[in-house]
């Protein structure tokens, strides 16, 4: 790889600083978008990258990636996939989607251990784009759907290829709340 020069060290430090900023940004976005579990977990990841821990080792080669590559989401997505597959039981014990206790602070040591013990597998998972399954995107469909079912209803068929795992195909089963407090749709746990 060549000798470590001050210039090389400065570039690596700059990239890791950008990586920490990206992970912290994604942590805040998770909080703001209703995913506090990942918001807290990614705050721990950012601290670990900053401290040079196993998260830094796993993410180091991706430090220069642009923000839209979503490297932080790729990391937690890979860990989640391993937990769902039964390959990370200590992490699964805390993930709500696997029947865990939902405690992100307790999940952090399990994730950190996963990053230490299965670094190569997690790095390989960083090559895959995350699937976020964001039903909030169905809000964009609401105006169009209300228009086509107006005074002279038109037939509607929704197709969704991959995005949101098909959840937006159930857009008529969600409750929508507008900024002014107005609502539309049935009583639903999905708002």
Short mmCIF file of C-alpha atoms in Angstrom, two decimals, residues 144-157:
data_model
loop_
_atom_site.label_atom_id
_atom_site.label_comp_id
_atom_site.label_asym_id
_atom_site.label_seq_id
_atom_site.Cartn_x
_atom_site.Cartn_y
_atom_site.Cartn_z
CA UNK A 144 -53.38 10.69 -6.96
CA UNK A 145 -55.55 7.99 -5.41
CA UNK A 146 -58.06 10.51 -4.09
CA UNK A 147 -58.18 12.11 -7.54
CA UNK A 148 -58.91 8.88 -9.43
CA UNK A 149 -61.58 7.78 -6.95
CA UNK A 150 -63.27 11.20 -7.13
CA UNK A 151 -66.77 11.96 -8.49
CA UNK A 152 -66.32 9.58 -11.43
CA UNK A 153 -64.10 6.82 -10.01
CA UNK A 154 -61.56 5.19 -12.26
CA UNK A 155 -60.19 1.68 -11.75
CA UNK A 156 -56.87 1.60 -9.89
CA UNK A 157 -54.18 -1.04 -9.94
#
